[in-house]
C-alpha cells in the first residue's frame, strides 16, 4: 500500500512496457523492485520519467515526503544513481524532474546568504 497517490501517467511510466528497449526495461525493473520499496518505507515514491540514450541520463520524479526533502538529493545521487550506474553501464547520471510548482518552491527557499 503506497502512502503516495500517483497519477495514472506516473504509474504507467514506472512499469515495464513492451515498447521499452532493454536498457529502459532494466532501469524500470531496478527502480520498481529495488528503489521504490525503500523510498516508500519513508513515505515517498519515485517514478521513472525518461532515459536519454545519447547522454545516459535517467530522469525520475520524486513524490510524497521525498519531494523537496533535503535528503532526497543524497538519496538520489548516492543511492539511486550509484545503483543504476553499477547495474546499467549505459547510465551516466540520474536527475530529478521538478514540476513548475516544485521549482518555484525550491527557488524561493534558497537563500545564498545563509
mmCIF file of N, CA and C in Angstrom:
data_model
loop_
_atom_site.group_PDB
_atom_site.id
_atom_site.type_symbol
_atom_site.label_atom_id
_atom_site.label_comp_id
_atom_site.label_asym_id
_atom_site.label_seq_id
_atom_site.Cartn_x
_atom_site.Cartn_y
_atom_site.Cartn_z
ATOM 1 N N UNK A 1 0.847 -1.183 0.000
ATOM 2 C CA UNK A 1 0.000 0.000 0.000
ATOM 3 C C UNK A 1 0.886 1.237 0.000
ATOM 4 N N UNK A 2 0.759 2.049 -1.013
ATOM 5 C CA UNK A 2 1.551 3.260 -1.116
ATOM 6 C C UNK A 2 0.847 4.404 -0.399
ATOM 7 N N UNK A 3 1.608 5.174 0.350
ATOM 8 C CA UNK A 3 1.054 6.328 1.036
ATOM 9 C C UNK A 3 0.931 7.522 0.105
ATOM 10 N N UNK A 4 1.494 7.401 -1.075
ATOM 11 C CA UNK A 4 1.503 8.496 -2.030
ATOM 12 C C UNK A 4 0.581 8.145 -3.184
ATOM 13 N N UNK A 5 -0.343 9.036 -3.471
ATOM 14 C CA UNK A 5 -1.229 8.814 -4.604
ATOM 15 C C UNK A 5 -0.485 9.211 -5.868
ATOM 16 N N UNK A 6 -0.431 8.302 -6.821
ATOM 17 C CA UNK A 6 0.242 8.627 -8.064
ATOM 18 C C UNK A 6 -0.776 8.705 -9.186
ATOM 19 N N UNK A 7 -0.455 9.525 -10.164
ATOM 20 C CA UNK A 7 -1.353 9.658 -11.299
ATOM 21 C C UNK A 7 -1.240 8.427 -12.179
ATOM 22 N N UNK A 8 -2.213 8.230 -13.054
ATOM 23 C CA UNK A 8 -2.161 7.100 -13.971
ATOM 24 C C UNK A 8 -0.917 7.159 -14.845
ATOM 25 N N UNK A 9 -0.537 8.360 -15.287
ATOM 26 C CA UNK A 9 0.658 8.502 -16.126
ATOM 27 C C UNK A 9 1.914 8.114 -15.370
ATOM 28 N N UNK A 10 2.020 8.510 -14.093
ATOM 29 C CA UNK A 10 3.188 8.139 -13.302
ATOM 30 C C UNK A 10 3.233 6.635 -13.088
ATOM 31 N N UNK A 11 2.097 6.036 -12.811
ATOM 32 C CA UNK A 11 2.056 4.593 -12.610
ATOM 33 C C UNK A 11 2.490 3.870 -13.873
ATOM 34 N N UNK A 12 1.974 4.313 -15.014
ATOM 35 C CA UNK A 12 2.334 3.659 -16.276
ATOM 36 C C UNK A 12 3.783 3.882 -16.640
ATOM 37 N N UNK A 13 4.337 5.068 -16.355
ATOM 38 C CA UNK A 13 5.703 5.360 -16.754
ATOM 39 C C UNK A 13 6.710 4.544 -15.959
ATOM 40 N N UNK A 14 6.344 4.099 -14.759
ATOM 41 C CA UNK A 14 7.262 3.343 -13.920
ATOM 42 C C UNK A 14 7.231 1.849 -14.197
ATOM 43 N N UNK A 15 6.191 1.379 -14.839
ATOM 44 C CA UNK A 15 6.053 -0.046 -15.094
ATOM 45 C C UNK A 15 6.661 -0.396 -16.449
ATOM 46 N N UNK A 16 7.241 -1.579 -16.517
ATOM 47 C CA UNK A 16 7.823 -2.044 -17.775
ATOM 48 C C UNK A 16 6.748 -2.102 -18.852
ATOM 49 N N UNK A 17 7.139 -1.731 -20.048
ATOM 50 C CA UNK A 17 6.231 -1.664 -21.183
ATOM 51 C C UNK A 17 6.861 -2.453 -22.325
ATOM 52 N N UNK A 18 6.057 -3.138 -23.089
ATOM 53 C CA UNK A 18 6.609 -3.945 -24.185
ATOM 54 C C UNK A 18 7.304 -3.091 -25.244
ATOM 55 N N UNK A 19 7.014 -1.781 -25.277
ATOM 56 C CA UNK A 19 7.665 -0.885 -26.225
ATOM 57 C C UNK A 19 9.021 -0.390 -25.734
ATOM 58 N N UNK A 20 9.353 -0.624 -24.460
ATOM 59 C CA UNK A 20 10.631 -0.183 -23.907
ATOM 60 C C UNK A 20 11.771 -1.003 -24.501
ATOM 61 N N UNK A 21 12.916 -0.326 -24.704
ATOM 62 C CA UNK A 21 14.082 -1.099 -25.121
ATOM 63 C C UNK A 21 14.659 -1.798 -23.886
ATOM 64 N N UNK A 22 15.678 -2.607 -24.078
ATOM 65 C CA UNK A 22 16.208 -3.431 -22.995
ATOM 66 C C UNK A 22 16.744 -2.590 -21.837
ATOM 67 N N UNK A 23 17.467 -1.513 -22.146
ATOM 68 C CA UNK A 23 18.039 -0.672 -21.089
ATOM 69 C C UNK A 23 16.935 -0.036 -20.245
ATOM 70 N N UNK A 24 15.928 0.522 -20.879
ATOM 71 C CA UNK A 24 14.822 1.148 -20.147
ATOM 72 C C UNK A 24 14.087 0.108 -19.308
ATOM 73 N N UNK A 25 13.894 -1.074 -19.840
ATOM 74 C CA UNK A 25 13.228 -2.143 -19.078
ATOM 75 C C UNK A 25 14.010 -2.493 -17.814
ATOM 76 N N UNK A 26 15.338 -2.558 -17.925
ATOM 77 C CA UNK A 26 16.174 -2.877 -16.769
ATOM 78 C C UNK A 26 16.113 -1.738 -15.748
ATOM 79 N N UNK A 27 16.198 -0.500 -16.228
ATOM 80 C CA UNK A 27 16.115 0.658 -15.326
ATOM 81 C C UNK A 27 14.787 0.639 -14.570
ATOM 82 N N UNK A 28 13.693 0.453 -15.288
ATOM 83 C CA UNK A 28 12.374 0.430 -14.651
ATOM 84 C C UNK A 28 12.258 -0.706 -13.648
ATOM 85 N N UNK A 29 12.791 -1.881 -13.994
ATOM 86 C CA UNK A 29 12.736 -3.022 -13.092
ATOM 87 C C UNK A 29 13.510 -2.728 -11.808
ATOM 88 N N UNK A 30 14.716 -2.155 -11.941
ATOM 89 C CA UNK A 30 15.511 -1.831 -10.760
ATOM 90 C C UNK A 30 14.821 -0.787 -9.889
ATOM 91 N N UNK A 31 14.260 0.231 -10.514
ATOM 92 C CA UNK A 31 13.543 1.252 -9.749
ATOM 93 C C UNK A 31 12.345 0.643 -9.023
ATOM 94 N N UNK A 32 11.592 -0.178 -9.738
ATOM 95 C CA UNK A 32 10.367 -0.766 -9.182
ATOM 96 C C UNK A 32 10.669 -1.766 -8.061
ATOM 97 N N UNK A 33 11.678 -2.616 -8.256
ATOM 98 C CA UNK A 33 11.927 -3.708 -7.317
ATOM 99 C C UNK A 33 12.931 -3.380 -6.216
ATOM 100 N N UNK A 34 13.884 -2.490 -6.497
ATOM 101 C CA UNK A 34 14.930 -2.202 -5.524
ATOM 102 C C UNK A 34 14.743 -0.851 -4.826
ATOM 103 N N UNK A 35 14.396 0.170 -5.589
ATOM 104 C CA UNK A 35 14.381 1.525 -5.048
ATOM 105 C C UNK A 35 13.042 1.887 -4.414
ATOM 106 N N UNK A 36 11.964 1.690 -5.158
ATOM 107 C CA UNK A 36 10.643 2.138 -4.677
ATOM 108 C C UNK A 36 10.281 1.587 -3.304
ATOM 109 N N UNK A 37 10.494 0.301 -3.020
ATOM 110 C CA UNK A 37 10.115 -0.199 -1.691
ATOM 111 C C UNK A 37 10.817 0.556 -0.557
ATOM 112 N N UNK A 38 12.101 0.874 -0.739
ATOM 113 C CA UNK A 38 12.831 1.604 0.305
ATOM 114 C C UNK A 38 12.337 3.041 0.433
ATOM 115 N N UNK A 39 12.086 3.683 -0.704
ATOM 116 C CA UNK A 39 11.605 5.065 -0.692
ATOM 117 C C UNK A 39 10.205 5.122 -0.078
ATOM 118 N N UNK A 40 9.376 4.144 -0.396
ATOM 119 C CA UNK A 40 8.012 4.113 0.131
ATOM 120 C C UNK A 40 7.987 3.886 1.638
ATOM 121 N N UNK A 41 8.990 3.204 2.177
ATOM 122 C CA UNK A 41 9.058 3.000 3.627
ATOM 123 C C UNK A 41 9.161 4.333 4.369
ATOM 124 N N UNK A 42 9.726 5.337 3.691
ATOM 125 C CA UNK A 42 9.873 6.658 4.298
ATOM 126 C C UNK A 42 8.754 7.612 3.886
ATOM 127 N N UNK A 43 7.688 7.077 3.271
ATOM 128 C CA UNK A 43 6.542 7.900 2.904
ATOM 129 C C UNK A 43 6.685 8.622 1.577
ATOM 130 N N UNK A 44 7.659 8.229 0.796
ATOM 131 C CA UNK A 44 7.872 8.861 -0.507
ATOM 132 C C UNK A 44 7.606 7.901 -1.640
ATOM 133 N N UNK A 45 7.941 8.341 -2.826
ATOM 134 C CA UNK A 45 7.825 7.487 -4.002
ATOM 135 C C UNK A 45 8.742 8.026 -5.082
ATOM 136 N N UNK A 46 9.035 7.202 -6.063
ATOM 137 C CA UNK A 46 9.897 7.580 -7.164
ATOM 138 C C UNK A 46 9.317 6.990 -8.440
ATOM 139 N N UNK A 47 9.359 7.774 -9.519
ATOM 140 C CA UNK A 47 8.801 7.345 -10.793
ATOM 141 C C UNK A 47 9.795 7.590 -11.920
ATOM 142 N N UNK A 48 9.929 6.626 -12.787
ATOM 143 C CA UNK A 48 10.760 6.777 -13.984
ATOM 144 C C UNK A 48 10.085 7.759 -14.927
ATOM 145 N N UNK A 49 10.868 8.680 -15.488
ATOM 146 C CA UNK A 49 10.336 9.631 -16.463
ATOM 147 C C UNK A 49 10.953 9.413 -17.839
ATOM 148 N N UNK A 50 12.288 9.280 -17.897
ATOM 149 C CA UNK A 50 12.901 9.108 -19.216
ATOM 150 C C UNK A 50 14.338 8.623 -19.091
ATOM 151 N N UNK A 51 14.846 8.141 -20.214
ATOM 152 C CA UNK A 51 16.255 7.778 -20.337
ATOM 153 C C UNK A 51 16.738 8.286 -21.680
ATOM 154 N N UNK A 52 17.795 9.078 -21.682
ATOM 155 C CA UNK A 52 18.381 9.613 -22.900
ATOM 156 C C UNK A 52 19.546 8.719 -23.296
ATOM 157 N N UNK A 53 19.385 7.976 -24.372
ATOM 158 C CA UNK A 53 20.416 7.037 -24.815
ATOM 159 C C UNK A 53 21.722 7.734 -25.173
ATOM 160 N N UNK A 54 21.648 8.950 -25.685
ATOM 161 C CA UNK A 54 22.858 9.671 -26.109
ATOM 162 C C UNK A 54 23.695 10.141 -24.928
ATOM 163 N N UNK A 55 23.040 10.630 -23.885
ATOM 164 C CA UNK A 55 23.770 11.171 -22.731
ATOM 165 C C UNK A 55 23.873 10.191 -21.568
ATOM 166 N N UNK A 56 23.004 9.184 -21.557
ATOM 167 C CA UNK A 56 22.982 8.224 -20.457
ATOM 168 C C UNK A 56 22.277 8.745 -19.214
ATOM 169 N N UNK A 57 21.518 9.840 -19.360
ATOM 170 C CA UNK A 57 20.851 10.461 -18.216
ATOM 171 C C UNK A 57 19.453 9.871 -18.016
ATOM 172 N N UNK A 58 19.208 9.433 -16.783
ATOM 173 C CA UNK A 58 17.889 8.950 -16.372
ATOM 174 C C UNK A 58 17.214 10.095 -15.626
ATOM 175 N N UNK A 59 15.957 10.346 -15.940
ATOM 176 C CA UNK A 59 15.185 11.349 -15.217
ATOM 177 C C UNK A 59 14.102 10.643 -14.424
ATOM 178 N N UNK A 60 13.998 11.029 -13.155
ATOM 179 C CA UNK A 60 12.993 10.452 -12.257
ATOM 180 C C UNK A 60 12.242 11.578 -11.568
ATOM 181 N N UNK A 61 11.066 11.250 -11.081
ATOM 182 C CA UNK A 61 10.222 12.188 -10.331
ATOM 183 C C UNK A 61 10.090 11.649 -8.921
ATOM 184 N N UNK A 62 10.418 12.484 -7.936
ATOM 185 C CA UNK A 62 10.227 12.111 -6.539
ATOM 186 C C UNK A 62 8.890 12.663 -6.069
ATOM 187 N N UNK A 63 8.208 11.919 -5.215
ATOM 188 C CA UNK A 63 6.889 12.323 -4.741
ATOM 189 C C UNK A 63 6.767 12.043 -3.253
ATOM 190 N N UNK A 64 5.681 12.540 -2.686
ATOM 191 C CA UNK A 64 5.419 12.318 -1.269
ATOM 192 C C UNK A 64 6.436 13.030 -0.407
ATOM 193 N N UNK A 65 6.861 12.397 0.671
ATOM 194 C CA UNK A 65 7.790 13.041 1.594
ATOM 195 C C UNK A 65 9.164 13.246 0.973
ATOM 196 N N UNK A 66 9.465 12.569 -0.132
ATOM 197 C CA UNK A 66 10.759 12.740 -0.795
ATOM 198 C C UNK A 66 10.825 14.040 -1.590
ATOM 199 N N UNK A 67 9.691 14.506 -2.073
ATOM 200 C CA UNK A 67 9.664 15.727 -2.873
ATOM 201 C C UNK A 67 10.026 16.909 -1.988
ATOM 202 N N UNK A 68 11.119 17.555 -2.296
ATOM 203 C CA UNK A 68 11.541 18.722 -1.538
ATOM 204 C C UNK A 68 12.323 18.418 -0.279
ATOM 205 N N UNK A 69 12.480 17.172 0.061
ATOM 206 C CA UNK A 69 13.245 16.801 1.253
ATOM 207 C C UNK A 69 14.730 17.059 0.999
ATOM 208 N N UNK A 70 15.417 17.708 1.941
ATOM 209 C CA UNK A 70 16.846 17.972 1.747
ATOM 210 C C UNK A 70 17.675 16.700 1.548
ATOM 211 N N UNK A 71 17.242 15.610 2.136
ATOM 212 C CA UNK A 71 17.980 14.349 1.994
ATOM 213 C C UNK A 71 17.755 13.686 0.648
ATOM 214 N N UNK A 72 16.765 14.152 -0.106
ATOM 215 C CA UNK A 72 16.440 13.478 -1.368
ATOM 216 C C UNK A 72 17.578 13.554 -2.368
ATOM 217 N N UNK A 73 18.345 14.634 -2.373
ATOM 218 C CA UNK A 73 19.480 14.743 -3.295
ATOM 219 C C UNK A 73 20.535 13.704 -2.967
ATOM 220 N N UNK A 74 20.796 13.509 -1.684
ATOM 221 C CA UNK A 74 21.764 12.499 -1.265
ATOM 222 C C UNK A 74 21.267 11.112 -1.650
ATOM 223 N N UNK A 75 19.989 10.849 -1.382
ATOM 224 C CA UNK A 75 19.395 9.561 -1.751
ATOM 225 C C UNK A 75 19.484 9.334 -3.252
ATOM 226 N N UNK A 76 19.161 10.373 -4.008
ATOM 227 C CA UNK A 76 19.161 10.255 -5.462
ATOM 228 C C UNK A 76 20.557 9.970 -5.985
ATOM 229 N N UNK A 77 21.542 10.713 -5.537
ATOM 230 C CA UNK A 77 22.903 10.570 -6.051
ATOM 231 C C UNK A 77 23.623 9.361 -5.468
ATOM 232 N N UNK A 78 23.629 9.233 -4.150
ATOM 233 C CA UNK A 78 24.387 8.156 -3.517
ATOM 234 C C UNK A 78 23.700 6.808 -3.587
ATOM 235 N N UNK A 79 22.391 6.822 -3.638
ATOM 236 C CA UNK A 79 21.663 5.556 -3.684
ATOM 237 C C UNK A 79 21.243 5.170 -5.074
ATOM 238 N N UNK A 80 20.314 5.907 -5.624
ATOM 239 C CA UNK A 80 19.705 5.555 -6.905
ATOM 240 C C UNK A 80 20.726 5.622 -8.045
ATOM 241 N N UNK A 81 21.435 6.732 -8.147
ATOM 242 C CA UNK A 81 22.390 6.895 -9.245
ATOM 243 C C UNK A 81 23.493 5.839 -9.198
ATOM 244 N N UNK A 82 24.092 5.635 -8.032
ATOM 245 C CA UNK A 82 25.161 4.631 -7.922
ATOM 246 C C UNK A 82 24.666 3.237 -8.265
ATOM 247 N N UNK A 83 23.480 2.888 -7.776
ATOM 248 C CA UNK A 83 22.934 1.561 -8.047
ATOM 249 C C UNK A 83 22.662 1.369 -9.542
ATOM 250 N N UNK A 84 22.018 2.368 -10.168
ATOM 251 C CA UNK A 84 21.722 2.240 -11.595
ATOM 252 C C UNK A 84 22.998 2.197 -12.426
ATOM 253 N N UNK A 85 23.984 3.026 -12.095
ATOM 254 C CA UNK A 85 25.241 3.039 -12.849
ATOM 255 C C UNK A 85 25.987 1.712 -12.697
ATOM 256 N N UNK A 86 25.881 1.101 -11.534
ATOM 257 C CA UNK A 86 26.538 -0.191 -11.302
ATOM 258 C C UNK A 86 25.902 -1.292 -12.151
ATOM 259 N N UNK A 87 24.571 -1.330 -12.176
ATOM 260 C CA UNK A 87 23.862 -2.398 -12.878
ATOM 261 C C UNK A 87 23.630 -2.126 -14.358
ATOM 262 N N UNK A 88 23.629 -0.854 -14.743
ATOM 263 C CA UNK A 88 23.343 -0.480 -16.132
ATOM 264 C C UNK A 88 24.461 0.458 -16.603
ATOM 265 N N UNK A 89 25.480 -0.089 -17.255
ATOM 266 C CA UNK A 89 26.642 0.718 -17.658
ATOM 267 C C UNK A 89 26.293 1.917 -18.553
ATOM 268 N N UNK A 90 25.164 1.853 -19.221
ATOM 269 C CA UNK A 90 24.750 2.950 -20.102
ATOM 270 C C UNK A 90 24.334 4.206 -19.326
ATOM 271 N N UNK A 91 23.997 4.040 -18.049
ATOM 272 C CA UNK A 91 23.565 5.165 -17.227
ATOM 273 C C UNK A 91 24.786 5.949 -16.755
ATOM 274 N N UNK A 92 24.758 7.267 -17.002
ATOM 275 C CA UNK A 92 25.852 8.144 -16.586
ATOM 276 C C UNK A 92 25.454 9.072 -15.444
ATOM 277 N N UNK A 93 24.161 9.313 -15.289
ATOM 278 C CA UNK A 93 23.684 10.244 -14.279
ATOM 279 C C UNK A 93 22.184 10.040 -14.065
ATOM 280 N N UNK A 94 21.697 10.407 -12.865
ATOM 281 C CA UNK A 94 20.269 10.404 -12.571
ATOM 282 C C UNK A 94 19.889 11.803 -12.104
ATOM 283 N N UNK A 95 18.902 12.389 -12.765
ATOM 284 C CA UNK A 95 18.422 13.723 -12.423
ATOM 285 C C UNK A 95 16.974 13.656 -11.977
ATOM 286 N N UNK A 96 16.621 14.556 -11.060
ATOM 287 C CA UNK A 96 15.236 14.677 -10.617
ATOM 288 C C UNK A 96 14.509 15.664 -11.518
ATOM 289 N N UNK A 97 13.315 15.300 -11.925
ATOM 290 C CA UNK A 97 12.454 16.190 -12.703
ATOM 291 C C UNK A 97 11.558 16.930 -11.717
ATOM 292 N N UNK A 98 11.524 18.251 -11.842
ATOM 293 C CA UNK A 98 10.668 19.068 -10.987
ATOM 294 C C UNK A 98 9.566 19.687 -11.822
ATOM 295 N N UNK A 99 8.353 19.707 -11.270
ATOM 296 C CA UNK A 99 7.314 20.455 -11.965
ATOM 297 C C UNK A 99 7.484 21.929 -11.604
ATOM 298 N N UNK A 100 6.745 22.808 -12.254
ATOM 299 C CA UNK A 100 6.929 24.244 -12.078
ATOM 300 C C UNK A 100 6.731 24.689 -10.623
ATOM 301 N N UNK A 101 5.725 24.131 -9.966
ATOM 302 C CA UNK A 101 5.450 24.497 -8.576
ATOM 303 C C UNK A 101 6.622 24.129 -7.665
ATOM 304 N N UNK A 102 7.156 22.912 -7.832
ATOM 305 C CA UNK A 102 8.292 22.478 -7.009
ATOM 306 C C UNK A 102 9.526 23.338 -7.278
ATOM 307 N N UNK A 103 9.741 23.672 -8.536
ATOM 308 C CA UNK A 103 10.872 24.511 -8.898
ATOM 309 C C UNK A 103 10.756 25.884 -8.232
ATOM 310 N N UNK A 104 9.563 26.456 -8.255
ATOM 311 C CA UNK A 104 9.338 27.753 -7.611
ATOM 312 C C UNK A 104 9.556 27.670 -6.101
ATOM 313 N N UNK A 105 9.069 26.601 -5.465
ATOM 314 C CA UNK A 105 9.234 26.435 -4.021
ATOM 315 C C UNK A 105 10.708 26.343 -3.651
ATOM 316 N N UNK A 106 11.474 25.586 -4.422
ATOM 317 C CA UNK A 106 12.894 25.435 -4.119
ATOM 318 C C UNK A 106 13.659 26.723 -4.388
ATOM 319 N N UNK A 107 13.268 27.431 -5.421
ATOM 320 C CA UNK A 107 13.925 28.696 -5.723
ATOM 321 C C UNK A 107 13.654 29.712 -4.620
ATOM 322 N N UNK A 108 12.406 29.772 -4.151
ATOM 323 C CA UNK A 108 12.053 30.712 -3.093
ATOM 324 C C UNK A 108 12.715 30.368 -1.765
ATOM 325 N N UNK A 109 12.922 29.082 -1.500
ATOM 326 C CA UNK A 109 13.502 28.675 -0.227
ATOM 327 C C UNK A 109 15.024 28.747 -0.244
ATOM 328 N N UNK A 110 15.628 28.966 -1.406
ATOM 329 C CA UNK A 110 17.082 29.052 -1.498
ATOM 330 C C UNK A 110 17.531 30.451 -1.111
ATOM 331 N N UNK A 111 18.410 30.543 -0.141
ATOM 332 C CA UNK A 111 18.935 31.824 0.287
ATOM 333 C C UNK A 111 20.460 31.695 0.392
ATOM 334 N N UNK A 112 21.202 32.197 -0.593
ATOM 335 C CA UNK A 112 22.658 32.006 -0.616
ATOM 336 C C UNK A 112 23.395 32.723 0.504
ATOM 337 N N UNK A 113 22.738 33.596 1.242
ATOM 338 C CA UNK A 113 23.419 34.298 2.334
ATOM 339 C C UNK A 113 23.360 33.539 3.657
ATOM 340 N N UNK A 114 22.612 32.432 3.687
ATOM 341 C CA UNK A 114 22.516 31.625 4.917
ATOM 342 C C UNK A 114 23.813 30.907 5.205
#
